[in-house]
Coordinates of C-alpha atoms in Angstrom, one line a residue:
Chain A
X1 CA 200.8 104.9 10.2
X2 CA 203.5 102.3 10.6
X3 CA 205.5 101.9 7.4
X4 CA 208.0 99.2 6.6
X5 CA 211.6 100.2 5.9
X6 CA 211.0 99.8 2.1
X7 CA 207.9 102.0 2.3
X8 CA 209.8 104.6 4.3
X9 CA 212.7 104.6 1.8
X10 CA 210.2 105.3 -1.0
X11 CA 208.6 108.0 1.0
X12 CA 212.0 109.5 1.6
X13 CA 212.8 109.7 -2.1
X14 CA 215.1 106.7 -2.5
X15 CA 213.2 105.8 -5.7
X16 CA 212.9 109.4 -6.9
X17 CA 210.8 112.4 -6.2
X18 CA 207.8 111.3 -8.1
X19 CA 207.6 107.9 -6.4
X20 CA 207.9 109.7 -3.1
X21 CA 204.9 111.8 -4.0
X22 CA 202.9 108.8 -5.0
X23 CA 203.8 107.1 -1.7
X24 CA 202.9 110.4 0.2
X25 CA 199.5 110.4 -1.6
X26 CA 198.8 106.8 -0.5
X27 CA 200.0 107.5 3.1
X28 CA 197.9 110.7 3.4
X29 CA 194.9 108.8 1.9
X30 CA 195.3 106.1 4.6
X31 CA 195.8 108.6 7.4
X32 CA 192.4 110.2 6.5
X33 CA 191.0 106.9 7.6
X34 CA 193.3 106.2 10.6
X35 CA 194.9 103.3 8.6
X36 CA 197.6 101.7 10.6
X37 CA 199.6 100.2 7.7
X38 CA 199.8 99.7 4.0
X39 CA 199.2 96.2 2.6
X40 CA 200.3 94.7 -0.7
X41 CA 198.0 94.7 -3.7
X42 CA 197.6 91.0 -4.5
X43 CA 195.3 90.8 -7.5
X44 CA 196.7 89.9 -10.8
X45 CA 195.4 92.9 -12.6
X46 CA 194.1 96.4 -11.7
X47 CA 191.1 98.2 -13.1
X48 CA 191.0 101.9 -13.7
X49 CA 188.0 104.2 -13.9
X50 CA 189.4 106.9 -16.2
X51 CA 189.0 105.8 -19.8
X52 CA 188.0 109.1 -21.5
X53 CA 190.2 111.7 -23.1
X54 CA 188.0 114.6 -22.0
X55 CA 189.6 118.0 -22.5
X56 CA 188.4 119.2 -19.1
X57 CA 190.4 116.4 -17.5
X58 CA 193.7 117.8 -18.7
X59 CA 195.1 118.0 -15.2
X60 CA 194.7 114.2 -15.0
X61 CA 196.7 113.6 -18.2
X62 CA 199.3 116.1 -17.0
X63 CA 199.7 114.1 -13.9
X64 CA 199.9 110.8 -15.8
X65 CA 202.6 112.4 -18.0
X66 CA 204.5 113.4 -14.9
X67 CA 204.4 109.7 -13.9
X68 CA 205.6 108.6 -17.3
X69 CA 208.3 111.2 -17.5
X70 CA 209.6 110.0 -14.2
X71 CA 209.8 106.5 -15.6
X72 CA 207.3 105.0 -13.1
X73 CA 204.8 102.5 -14.4
X74 CA 202.1 100.3 -13.0
X75 CA 203.3 97.1 -11.4
X76 CA 200.1 95.4 -12.7
X77 CA 198.6 95.4 -16.1
X78 CA 195.1 96.9 -16.0
X79 CA 191.7 97.1 -17.7
X80 CA 189.9 100.4 -17.8
X81 CA 186.3 101.7 -18.2
X82 CA 184.7 101.8 -21.6
X83 CA 185.6 104.2 -24.4
X84 CA 183.3 107.2 -24.8
X85 CA 182.8 107.1 -28.6
X86 CA 181.7 104.6 -31.2
X87 CA 180.8 105.6 -34.8
X88 CA 178.0 102.9 -34.7
X89 CA 176.1 104.8 -32.1
X90 CA 173.6 107.4 -33.5
X91 CA 174.8 111.0 -33.3
X92 CA 173.8 114.0 -35.3
X93 CA 176.3 116.4 -37.0
X94 CA 176.3 118.8 -34.0
X95 CA 176.9 116.0 -31.5
X96 CA 179.7 114.6 -33.5
X97 CA 181.3 118.1 -33.7
X98 CA 181.0 118.5 -29.9
X99 CA 182.4 115.0 -29.2
X100 CA 185.3 115.3 -31.5
X101 CA 186.3 119.0 -31.3
X102 CA 185.2 120.1 -27.9
X103 CA 184.9 117.1 -25.5
X104 CA 187.0 114.1 -26.3
X105 CA 190.0 115.9 -28.0
X106 CA 192.4 114.1 -25.7
X107 CA 191.2 110.5 -26.4
X108 CA 194.0 109.3 -28.6
X109 CA 196.6 111.0 -26.5
X110 CA 195.3 109.5 -23.3
X111 CA 195.0 106.0 -24.8
X112 CA 198.7 106.2 -25.7
X113 CA 199.4 107.1 -22.1
X114 CA 197.4 104.1 -20.9
X115 CA 199.3 101.8 -23.1
X116 CA 202.6 103.0 -21.8
X117 CA 201.3 102.7 -18.2
X118 CA 200.3 99.1 -18.6
X119 CA 196.9 98.7 -20.4
X120 CA 196.1 95.0 -20.7
X121 CA 195.2 95.2 -24.4
X122 CA 193.3 97.3 -27.0
X123 CA 190.0 95.6 -26.0
X124 CA 190.4 96.0 -22.3
X125 CA 187.8 98.9 -22.2
X126 CA 184.8 97.9 -20.1
X127 CA 183.2 98.6 -16.7
X128 CA 182.6 94.8 -16.4
X129 CA 186.2 93.6 -16.5
X130 CA 185.3 90.7 -14.3
X131 CA 183.3 88.9 -17.1
X132 CA 184.9 85.6 -18.0
X133 CA 185.4 86.8 -21.6
X134 CA 187.4 89.8 -20.4
X135 CA 189.5 87.9 -17.9
X136 CA 190.1 90.4 -15.1
X137 CA 188.4 88.4 -12.4
X138 CA 190.0 88.6 -8.9
X139 CA 190.0 85.7 -6.5
X140 CA 188.3 85.7 -3.1
X141 CA 190.4 87.5 -0.6
X142 CA 192.5 89.4 -3.2
X143 CA 193.4 92.9 -2.2
X144 CA 192.7 95.3 -5.1
X145 CA 193.5 98.9 -6.0
X146 CA 190.5 99.2 -8.3
X147 CA 188.2 102.1 -9.0
X148 CA 184.9 102.1 -11.0
X149 CA 182.1 102.0 -8.4
X150 CA 180.1 99.2 -10.1
X151 CA 183.2 97.0 -10.5
X152 CA 184.4 97.6 -6.9
X153 CA 181.0 96.7 -5.4
X154 CA 180.8 93.5 -7.6
X155 CA 184.4 92.5 -6.8
X156 CA 183.7 92.9 -3.0
X157 CA 180.3 91.5 -2.9
X158 CA 180.0 88.7 -5.5
X159 CA 183.7 87.7 -5.8
X160 CA 184.7 88.3 -2.1
X161 CA 187.8 90.4 -3.1
X162 CA 188.8 93.3 -0.9
X163 CA 188.8 96.8 -2.2
X164 CA 187.8 100.3 -1.0
X165 CA 185.9 102.6 -3.2
X166 CA 189.1 104.2 -4.6
X167 CA 189.0 107.2 -6.7
X168 CA 190.5 107.5 -10.2
X169 CA 194.2 108.3 -10.1
X170 CA 194.4 106.7 -6.6
X171 CA 193.7 103.4 -8.4
X172 CA 196.9 103.4 -10.5
X173 CA 198.9 104.9 -7.7
X174 CA 198.2 101.7 -5.7
X175 CA 199.6 99.6 -8.6
X176 CA 202.6 101.9 -8.9
X177 CA 203.7 101.6 -5.3
X178 CA 202.2 98.1 -4.9
X179 CA 200.4 98.9 -1.7
X180 CA 197.1 100.3 -0.5
X181 CA 196.1 101.6 2.9
X182 CA 194.5 99.1 5.2
X183 CA 191.1 100.4 6.2
X184 CA 187.4 100.2 5.5
X185 CA 186.4 97.3 3.2
X186 CA 189.8 95.8 3.4
X187 CA 189.2 94.9 7.1
X188 CA 186.9 92.2 8.6
X189 CA 185.2 94.8 10.8
X190 CA 184.6 97.2 7.8
X191 CA 182.9 94.4 6.0
X192 CA 180.2 93.9 8.6
X193 CA 176.7 95.1 7.8
X194 CA 175.2 98.1 9.5
X195 CA 171.8 97.7 7.8
X196 CA 169.5 94.8 7.5
X197 CA 167.4 95.2 4.4
X198 CA 164.3 93.0 4.3
X199 CA 162.9 92.3 0.8
X200 CA 159.2 91.6 1.0
X201 CA 158.0 92.2 -2.5
X202 CA 155.3 90.0 -4.2
X203 CA 157.5 89.5 -7.3
X204 CA 161.1 89.5 -8.3
X205 CA 162.2 93.1 -7.7
X206 CA 163.8 95.0 -10.6
X207 CA 167.5 94.8 -9.9
X208 CA 168.3 98.4 -10.7
X209 CA 165.3 99.7 -8.8
X210 CA 166.0 97.7 -5.7
X211 CA 169.7 98.8 -5.8
X212 CA 168.6 102.4 -6.1
X213 CA 166.3 102.2 -3.1
X214 CA 169.0 100.6 -1.0
X215 CA 171.7 102.9 -2.2
X216 CA 169.7 106.0 -1.4
X217 CA 168.8 104.6 2.1
X218 CA 172.1 103.2 3.3
X219 CA 174.5 105.6 1.4
X220 CA 178.0 104.3 2.1
X221 CA 177.1 101.6 4.6
X222 CA 177.1 97.9 4.2
X223 CA 173.6 96.3 3.8
X224 CA 172.8 92.7 4.6
X225 CA 169.9 91.8 2.3
X226 CA 167.4 89.2 3.5
X227 CA 164.7 87.7 1.3
X228 CA 166.2 88.3 -2.1
X229 CA 167.5 84.7 -2.5
X230 CA 163.8 83.8 -2.8
X231 CA 163.8 85.5 -6.1
X232 CA 167.3 85.0 -7.5
X233 CA 168.2 81.7 -5.9
X234 CA 171.0 80.3 -3.8
X235 CA 173.7 79.9 -6.4
X236 CA 175.8 82.4 -8.2
X237 CA 174.6 81.4 -11.7
X238 CA 175.1 83.6 -14.7
X239 CA 171.6 84.9 -14.3
X240 CA 172.1 85.7 -10.6
X241 CA 175.5 87.3 -11.3
X242 CA 174.0 89.6 -14.0
X243 CA 171.3 90.6 -11.5
X244 CA 173.8 91.4 -8.8
X245 CA 175.9 93.3 -11.3
X246 CA 173.0 95.6 -12.1
X247 CA 171.8 95.7 -8.5
X248 CA 175.2 96.7 -7.2
X249 CA 175.8 99.4 -9.8
X250 CA 172.6 101.1 -8.7
X251 CA 173.5 100.8 -5.0
X252 CA 176.9 102.4 -5.8
X253 CA 175.7 105.2 -8.0
X254 CA 172.4 106.1 -6.2
X255 CA 174.3 105.9 -3.0
X256 CA 177.9 105.0 -2.2
X257 CA 177.7 101.3 -1.4
X258 CA 181.0 99.4 -1.8
X259 CA 179.9 96.1 -0.5
X260 CA 176.6 94.2 0.1
X261 CA 175.8 90.8 1.4
X262 CA 172.9 88.8 0.1
X263 CA 171.7 86.1 2.6
X264 CA 172.3 82.6 1.4
X265 CA 174.0 83.7 -1.9
X266 CA 177.1 85.9 -1.7
X267 CA 180.3 84.2 -0.5
X268 CA 180.7 85.9 2.9
X269 CA 177.0 85.7 3.7
X270 CA 177.1 82.0 3.0
X271 CA 180.2 81.6 5.2
X272 CA 179.2 83.7 8.1
X273 CA 175.5 84.3 7.8
X274 CA 174.1 86.7 10.4
X275 CA 177.4 87.0 12.2
X276 CA 178.1 89.6 9.5
X277 CA 175.5 91.9 11.0
X278 CA 176.8 94.5 13.4
X279 CA 175.0 94.9 16.7
X280 CA 172.5 97.8 16.5
X281 CA 172.2 97.5 12.7
X282 CA 169.3 99.6 11.3
X283 CA 166.4 98.0 9.4
X284 CA 164.9 98.9 6.0
X285 CA 161.9 97.0 4.7
X286 CA 161.3 97.0 1.0
X287 CA 157.9 96.1 -0.4
X288 CA 156.1 96.8 -3.8
X289 CA 154.9 100.1 -2.5
X290 CA 158.3 101.2 -1.4
X291 CA 159.8 100.4 -4.8
X292 CA 156.9 102.3 -6.5
X293 CA 157.5 105.3 -4.2
X294 CA 161.2 105.3 -5.1
X295 CA 160.5 105.0 -8.9
X296 CA 157.9 107.8 -8.8
X297 CA 160.2 110.2 -7.1
X298 CA 162.8 110.2 -9.8
X299 CA 162.9 113.7 -11.4
X300 CA 162.0 113.9 -15.1
X301 CA 164.7 116.1 -16.7
X302 CA 163.4 116.1 -20.2
X303 CA 162.6 119.5 -21.7
X304 CA 159.3 118.1 -22.8
X305 CA 158.2 115.4 -20.3
X306 CA 155.7 114.1 -22.9
X307 CA 158.2 113.8 -25.7
X308 CA 158.6 110.6 -27.7
X309 CA 161.9 108.8 -26.9
X310 CA 164.6 109.4 -29.5
X311 CA 167.1 106.9 -28.2
X312 CA 167.3 104.0 -25.8
X313 CA 170.4 102.7 -24.0
X314 CA 170.6 99.3 -22.3
X315 CA 173.8 98.1 -20.7
X316 CA 175.1 100.4 -18.0
X317 CA 176.9 98.6 -16.6
X318 CA 177.8 96.6 -19.7
X319 CA 175.6 93.6 -20.5
X320 CA 176.8 90.0 -20.0
X321 CA 176.7 87.5 -22.8
X322 CA 173.7 85.8 -21.2
X323 CA 171.9 89.2 -21.0
X324 CA 172.5 89.9 -24.6
X325 CA 171.0 86.5 -25.5
X326 CA 168.0 86.9 -23.2
X327 CA 167.3 90.4 -24.5
X328 CA 167.4 89.1 -28.1
X329 CA 164.9 86.4 -27.4
X330 CA 162.6 88.8 -25.6
X331 CA 162.8 91.3 -28.4
X332 CA 162.0 88.7 -31.0
X333 CA 158.9 87.6 -29.1
X334 CA 157.7 91.1 -28.3
X335 CA 158.1 92.3 -31.9
X336 CA 156.0 89.4 -33.0
X337 CA 153.3 90.1 -30.4
X338 CA 153.3 93.8 -31.2
X339 CA 153.2 93.2 -35.0
X340 CA 156.5 94.9 -35.8
X341 CA 159.5 93.6 -37.7
X342 CA 162.0 96.0 -36.2
X343 CA 162.3 98.1 -33.1
X344 CA 160.6 101.5 -33.2
X345 CA 163.1 103.5 -31.1
X346 CA 166.8 103.6 -32.0
X347 CA 168.3 101.3 -29.4
X348 CA 171.9 100.7 -28.3
X349 CA 173.0 97.7 -26.3
X350 CA 176.4 98.1 -24.7
X351 CA 178.8 95.4 -23.6
X352 CA 182.5 94.7 -23.3
X353 CA 184.4 94.3 -26.6
X354 CA 185.3 90.7 -25.7
X355 CA 181.7 89.9 -24.8
X356 CA 180.4 91.4 -28.0
X357 CA 183.1 89.3 -29.9
X358 CA 181.7 86.2 -28.2
X359 CA 178.1 87.3 -28.8
X360 CA 178.8 87.9 -32.5
X361 CA 179.8 84.2 -32.8
X362 CA 176.3 83.1 -31.7
X363 CA 173.1 82.8 -33.8
X364 CA 171.5 85.6 -31.7
X365 CA 173.8 88.4 -33.0
X366 CA 172.2 88.3 -36.4
X367 CA 168.7 88.2 -34.9
X368 CA 169.4 91.2 -32.7
X369 CA 170.9 93.1 -35.7
X370 CA 167.8 92.2 -37.8
X371 CA 165.6 93.5 -35.1
X372 CA 167.4 96.8 -35.6
X373 CA 169.3 97.0 -32.3
X374 CA 172.8 98.5 -32.4
X375 CA 175.5 96.9 -30.2
X376 CA 178.4 98.9 -29.0
X377 CA 181.3 99.0 -26.5
X378 CA 180.8 102.6 -25.4
X379 CA 180.0 104.1 -22.1
X380 CA 176.5 105.5 -22.5
X381 CA 177.2 107.9 -19.6
X382 CA 180.1 109.5 -21.5
X383 CA 178.0 109.7 -24.6
X384 CA 175.2 111.6 -22.7
X385 CA 177.3 113.8 -20.5
X386 CA 177.0 117.0 -22.6
X387 CA 174.4 119.8 -22.9
X388 CA 173.1 118.6 -26.3
X389 CA 171.8 115.4 -24.7
X390 CA 169.9 117.4 -22.1
X391 CA 167.3 118.2 -24.8
X392 CA 167.3 114.6 -26.1
X393 CA 164.6 112.3 -24.7
X394 CA 166.6 109.2 -23.9
X395 CA 165.2 106.2 -22.1
X396 CA 167.2 103.5 -20.2
X397 CA 166.8 100.7 -17.8
X398 CA 170.0 101.8 -16.1
X399 CA 169.7 103.6 -12.8
X400 CA 173.3 104.7 -13.0
X401 CA 172.7 106.4 -16.3
X402 CA 169.6 108.0 -15.0
X403 CA 171.5 109.4 -12.0
X404 CA 174.2 111.1 -14.0
X405 CA 172.3 112.3 -17.1
X406 CA 168.8 113.4 -18.3
X407 CA 168.0 109.8 -19.3
X408 CA 164.7 108.6 -18.0
X409 CA 164.5 105.3 -16.1
X410 CA 162.1 102.5 -17.0
X411 CA 162.1 98.9 -16.0
X412 CA 163.4 96.2 -18.4
X413 CA 159.8 95.2 -19.2
X414 CA 158.8 98.8 -19.9
X415 CA 161.8 99.3 -22.1
X416 CA 161.0 96.1 -24.0
X417 CA 157.5 97.3 -24.7
X418 CA 158.6 100.8 -25.6
X419 CA 161.2 99.7 -28.1
X420 CA 159.1 97.0 -29.7
X421 CA 156.1 99.2 -30.3
X422 CA 154.0 97.9 -27.5
X423 CA 153.6 101.2 -25.8
X424 CA 152.7 104.5 -27.4
Chain B
X1 CA 178.3 133.0 16.0
X2 CA 178.8 129.4 16.8
X3 CA 182.0 127.3 16.7
X4 CA 182.3 123.6 15.7
X5 CA 185.4 121.5 16.2
X6 CA 186.3 119.1 13.4
X7 CA 189.3 117.1 12.3
X8 CA 191.7 118.5 9.8
X9 CA 192.0 116.4 6.6
X10 CA 194.0 118.9 4.6
X11 CA 195.1 122.1 6.4
X12 CA 194.4 125.7 5.7
X13 CA 192.5 128.8 6.7
X14 CA 189.7 130.5 4.8
X15 CA 186.6 132.6 5.1
X16 CA 183.7 132.0 2.6
X17 CA 180.0 132.0 2.2
X18 CA 178.2 128.7 3.0
X19 CA 176.4 126.6 0.5
X20 CA 174.7 123.6 2.2
X21 CA 173.5 120.2 1.3
X22 CA 172.1 117.7 3.9
X23 CA 172.1 115.0 1.2
X24 CA 175.2 113.3 -0.2
X25 CA 177.2 115.4 -2.6
X26 CA 177.6 113.6 -5.9
X27 CA 180.9 115.1 -7.1
X28 CA 180.7 113.9 -10.7
X29 CA 177.1 114.9 -11.2
X30 CA 177.6 118.2 -9.5
X31 CA 180.9 119.4 -11.1
X32 CA 181.6 117.7 -14.4
X33 CA 179.3 119.6 -16.8
X34 CA 180.2 123.0 -15.2
X35 CA 184.0 122.3 -15.5
X36 CA 183.6 120.8 -19.0
X37 CA 181.8 123.8 -20.4
X38 CA 183.6 126.5 -18.6
X39 CA 180.9 127.7 -16.2
X40 CA 182.9 130.2 -14.1
X41 CA 180.5 130.0 -11.2
X42 CA 180.6 126.2 -11.3
X43 CA 176.9 125.8 -10.8
X44 CA 175.9 122.5 -9.4
X45 CA 174.6 120.1 -12.1
X46 CA 173.2 117.4 -9.9
X47 CA 169.5 117.1 -10.8
X48 CA 169.0 114.7 -7.9
X49 CA 170.0 117.2 -5.4
X50 CA 167.4 120.0 -5.2
X51 CA 169.2 121.7 -2.4
X52 CA 172.2 122.4 -4.6
X53 CA 171.1 122.1 -8.2
X54 CA 171.9 125.3 -10.1
X55 CA 173.7 127.0 -7.2
X56 CA 177.3 128.3 -7.6
X57 CA 179.9 126.2 -5.8
X58 CA 183.1 128.1 -6.9
X59 CA 184.8 129.7 -3.9
X60 CA 182.0 128.7 -1.5
X61 CA 182.2 126.9 1.8
X62 CA 180.7 123.6 0.8
X63 CA 178.9 122.1 3.8
X64 CA 177.9 118.5 3.4
X65 CA 177.5 115.1 5.1
X66 CA 179.7 113.2 2.6
X67 CA 180.2 112.7 -1.1
X68 CA 178.5 109.9 -3.1
X69 CA 178.5 108.4 -6.6
X70 CA 181.0 107.6 -9.2
X71 CA 184.6 106.8 -8.3
X72 CA 185.7 109.5 -10.7
X73 CA 184.6 111.8 -7.9
X74 CA 188.1 112.2 -6.5
X75 CA 189.7 113.0 -9.8
X76 CA 186.9 115.4 -10.7
X77 CA 187.6 117.3 -7.4
X78 CA 191.3 117.2 -8.2
X79 CA 190.6 118.7 -11.6
X80 CA 188.5 121.4 -10.1
X81 CA 191.4 122.3 -7.8
X82 CA 194.0 122.1 -10.6
X83 CA 191.7 124.4 -12.7
X84 CA 191.3 126.7 -9.7
X85 CA 187.5 126.3 -9.9
X86 CA 187.2 124.5 -6.5
X87 CA 185.0 125.3 -3.5
X88 CA 186.9 127.5 -1.0
X89 CA 186.7 124.6 1.5
X90 CA 184.8 121.4 2.2
X91 CA 183.2 120.9 5.6
X92 CA 182.0 117.4 6.3
X93 CA 179.5 116.6 9.1
X94 CA 180.5 112.9 8.9
X95 CA 183.8 111.3 8.6
X96 CA 185.2 112.0 5.1
X97 CA 184.5 109.3 2.5
X98 CA 187.2 107.7 0.3
X99 CA 186.4 109.6 -2.9
X100 CA 186.5 113.1 -1.3
X101 CA 189.6 112.1 0.7
X102 CA 191.3 111.1 -2.6
X103 CA 190.4 114.4 -4.2
X104 CA 191.6 116.4 -1.3
X105 CA 194.8 114.5 -0.9
X106 CA 195.6 114.6 -4.7
X107 CA 195.1 118.4 -4.7
X108 CA 197.2 118.8 -1.6
X109 CA 200.1 116.7 -2.9
X110 CA 200.1 117.4 -6.7
X111 CA 198.6 120.9 -7.2
X112 CA 200.8 123.9 -6.5
X113 CA 199.3 127.2 -5.3
X114 CA 195.9 126.0 -4.4
X115 CA 194.5 125.7 -0.9
X116 CA 191.2 124.0 -0.2
X117 CA 191.0 123.3 3.5
X118 CA 189.0 120.1 4.3
X119 CA 187.6 119.5 7.7
X120 CA 185.5 116.5 8.6
X121 CA 183.6 115.0 11.7
X122 CA 181.9 118.3 12.4
X123 CA 178.8 116.5 13.5
X124 CA 175.1 116.5 12.7
X125 CA 174.6 119.7 14.7
X126 CA 176.9 121.6 12.4
X127 CA 174.8 120.6 9.4
X128 CA 171.5 121.4 11.2
X129 CA 172.8 124.8 12.2
X130 CA 174.5 126.1 9.0
X131 CA 172.4 127.6 6.3
X132 CA 173.1 128.9 2.8
X133 CA 174.7 132.4 2.8
X134 CA 176.1 132.2 6.4
X135 CA 179.7 133.4 6.8
X136 CA 182.1 130.5 7.5
X137 CA 185.6 130.8 8.9
X138 CA 187.9 127.8 8.9
X139 CA 190.8 127.8 11.3
X140 CA 194.0 125.8 10.9
X141 CA 193.2 123.7 14.0
X142 CA 189.9 122.4 12.5
X143 CA 187.6 124.9 14.3
X144 CA 184.9 126.2 12.0
X145 CA 183.1 129.4 12.9
X146 CA 179.6 130.0 11.6
X147 CA 177.9 133.4 11.7

C-alpha cells in the first residue's frame, strides 16, 4: 500500500503508540483487500454499530478505554445503533434481572465512553441515522467509515455514498485517523453488479422477503434488480425509501449485501443503467413461487411451534415517520373490521428517538397508543438476544430479527391480522 | 493427505480438528450467545446454519467460504480472541470478507498472546474435500494440510 508522508508518520509513531496501532489496523485491513491507498473520510458524521454495554463485549470497552486514555478521539461526531433497553417494552421479572444484572451491566459505562469519543447527542441512538429527523444523511459520493449493515447498504444504494461493510471498532478507527482503505465498494469497479435479479411477481413483493431471497442467493455480491420499479415506482419517495430500507436490511443480514442497484430508481442505476452490470453476471429470477419457497424454508425455532404469540416486534430496522403513520391507519381499520378495540398481542413498534418525537406531535400517536401499541427506541435484536427469549413465541415482520433470534417471520399483512385479532 | 495453498491474512502455525460449513458463517449469530453465557465449547448458535448449529467451535479449524451477517461480526470475532474462546484458525475458500478481515486484524494488532492464523483463497476444492473431524495443519506460508 502506498502511504502519504503524513500517514507514514502516524504509522511510525509520530502521534503516539496508540495512533500508530490504529493506523496499522487500517493498513492491515486494507492490505487484506490489496488496497493501494488510504482515502480521506469525507462525510460529515460517522455511524457506529456498537451501542450496547454487553458484559461479554468487555474487550471492546477495554479497547475504547485505551483510545481514550491515549487522548485520541473521533475526528467526526457520530450516531450509533439503538439502545438495547427501554422500560416501556414488556419484560418479566426474570428478563429484567438478566438484562440489568447479567447482560447490559456495562451500558452506562459504555455510553459515557461514547460521549467522550464524539457521540452526536443523547438521542443519536438508531440504526436509521439517515432519516431526515435524525440528520446523519451523507451526500452522494461521500466516503464513509460506517458500520451497521442496514445503514451501510442504504447509504451505498439509496444515497449513493461510498462505504464498505466495515466492522464495529473499525468504524471509529476510520474517524480517528481520518482515512479508510480504498477497495471494494469505494471503487467504481467494486460497485458493478455481478448478478441480475429479475423480479417477475404478480404483486408487489414483500420488501423483507425479497431482500432475504436476494441476500441468500448473491451473498456479498452486488445485485442489479430489474422489474421492481414496476411496484415501487421511479422516484425515491418516502414510501419507496422505506421499502428500500427494509429490503436492504434483509439483503445485508440474510446475506452480506453492501450495495444493490434498482433499475430506474437508485441513483447509480439511473445514471448508468445496464453499464453497471459486469460482463458474465449471473441471473436470478424471482417469482411468487420462489418467494413462497424462501418463506417456507425459514426454520421455526419456537419450543412449541403451535404456541400463541406473546409479543410482536415491528421496526427492525427502525420505522420511518411515514411507516408509523401508515401502520396506525392500517391498525385502526383492521381493528374495526375484526371487531376489536385494542390489539390482541402485545406489540412494540420501534423507531429512532427523533422520529418518535416527530410522530408524537401528530394526531396518529394518540391513535396508536389507544390501539394498545407500544412505541420504543430500542433494538429488538438486543432485547431478544438471550436464552430466555428462546422460549418466548415472538412474531415479527423483520427478516433481520428472524435471522438472529428465535422470532418468527410473517409478512406485514399477516402481522396486521395477527395483532388485530383477525387470525387465530 | 492433501495440501492446499492459500494466502496468509494473519500469520501463524497450528494443528486442529476441522469443522466445516459450506454456507456463509454468520459470526454474530454463531458466537454471541455462547460467549455471552460462558459456553466453554463455544457451540454454534446459528439456527440458519444446520451444518454448524450446536457444534463446538472453540479451538477448531473453522473451514468456511466467507462470513456473513451483521457488521458487529468483526468485533465479535475480536472479543472471542480477547477472551481466548476463538477457533484455532479460520480457513476461507474464498477471498476473505471485510468483517472477518476486521476481526482477524483487530485480534492480531490489539490482543496479546493469542494466535489465530487466518488463510484465505484456498479454493472451492478445499471446501469440497475437507470434512468435519479431519486433521488440519496450517503452515506459516499459507499451506494447509488436510488428512
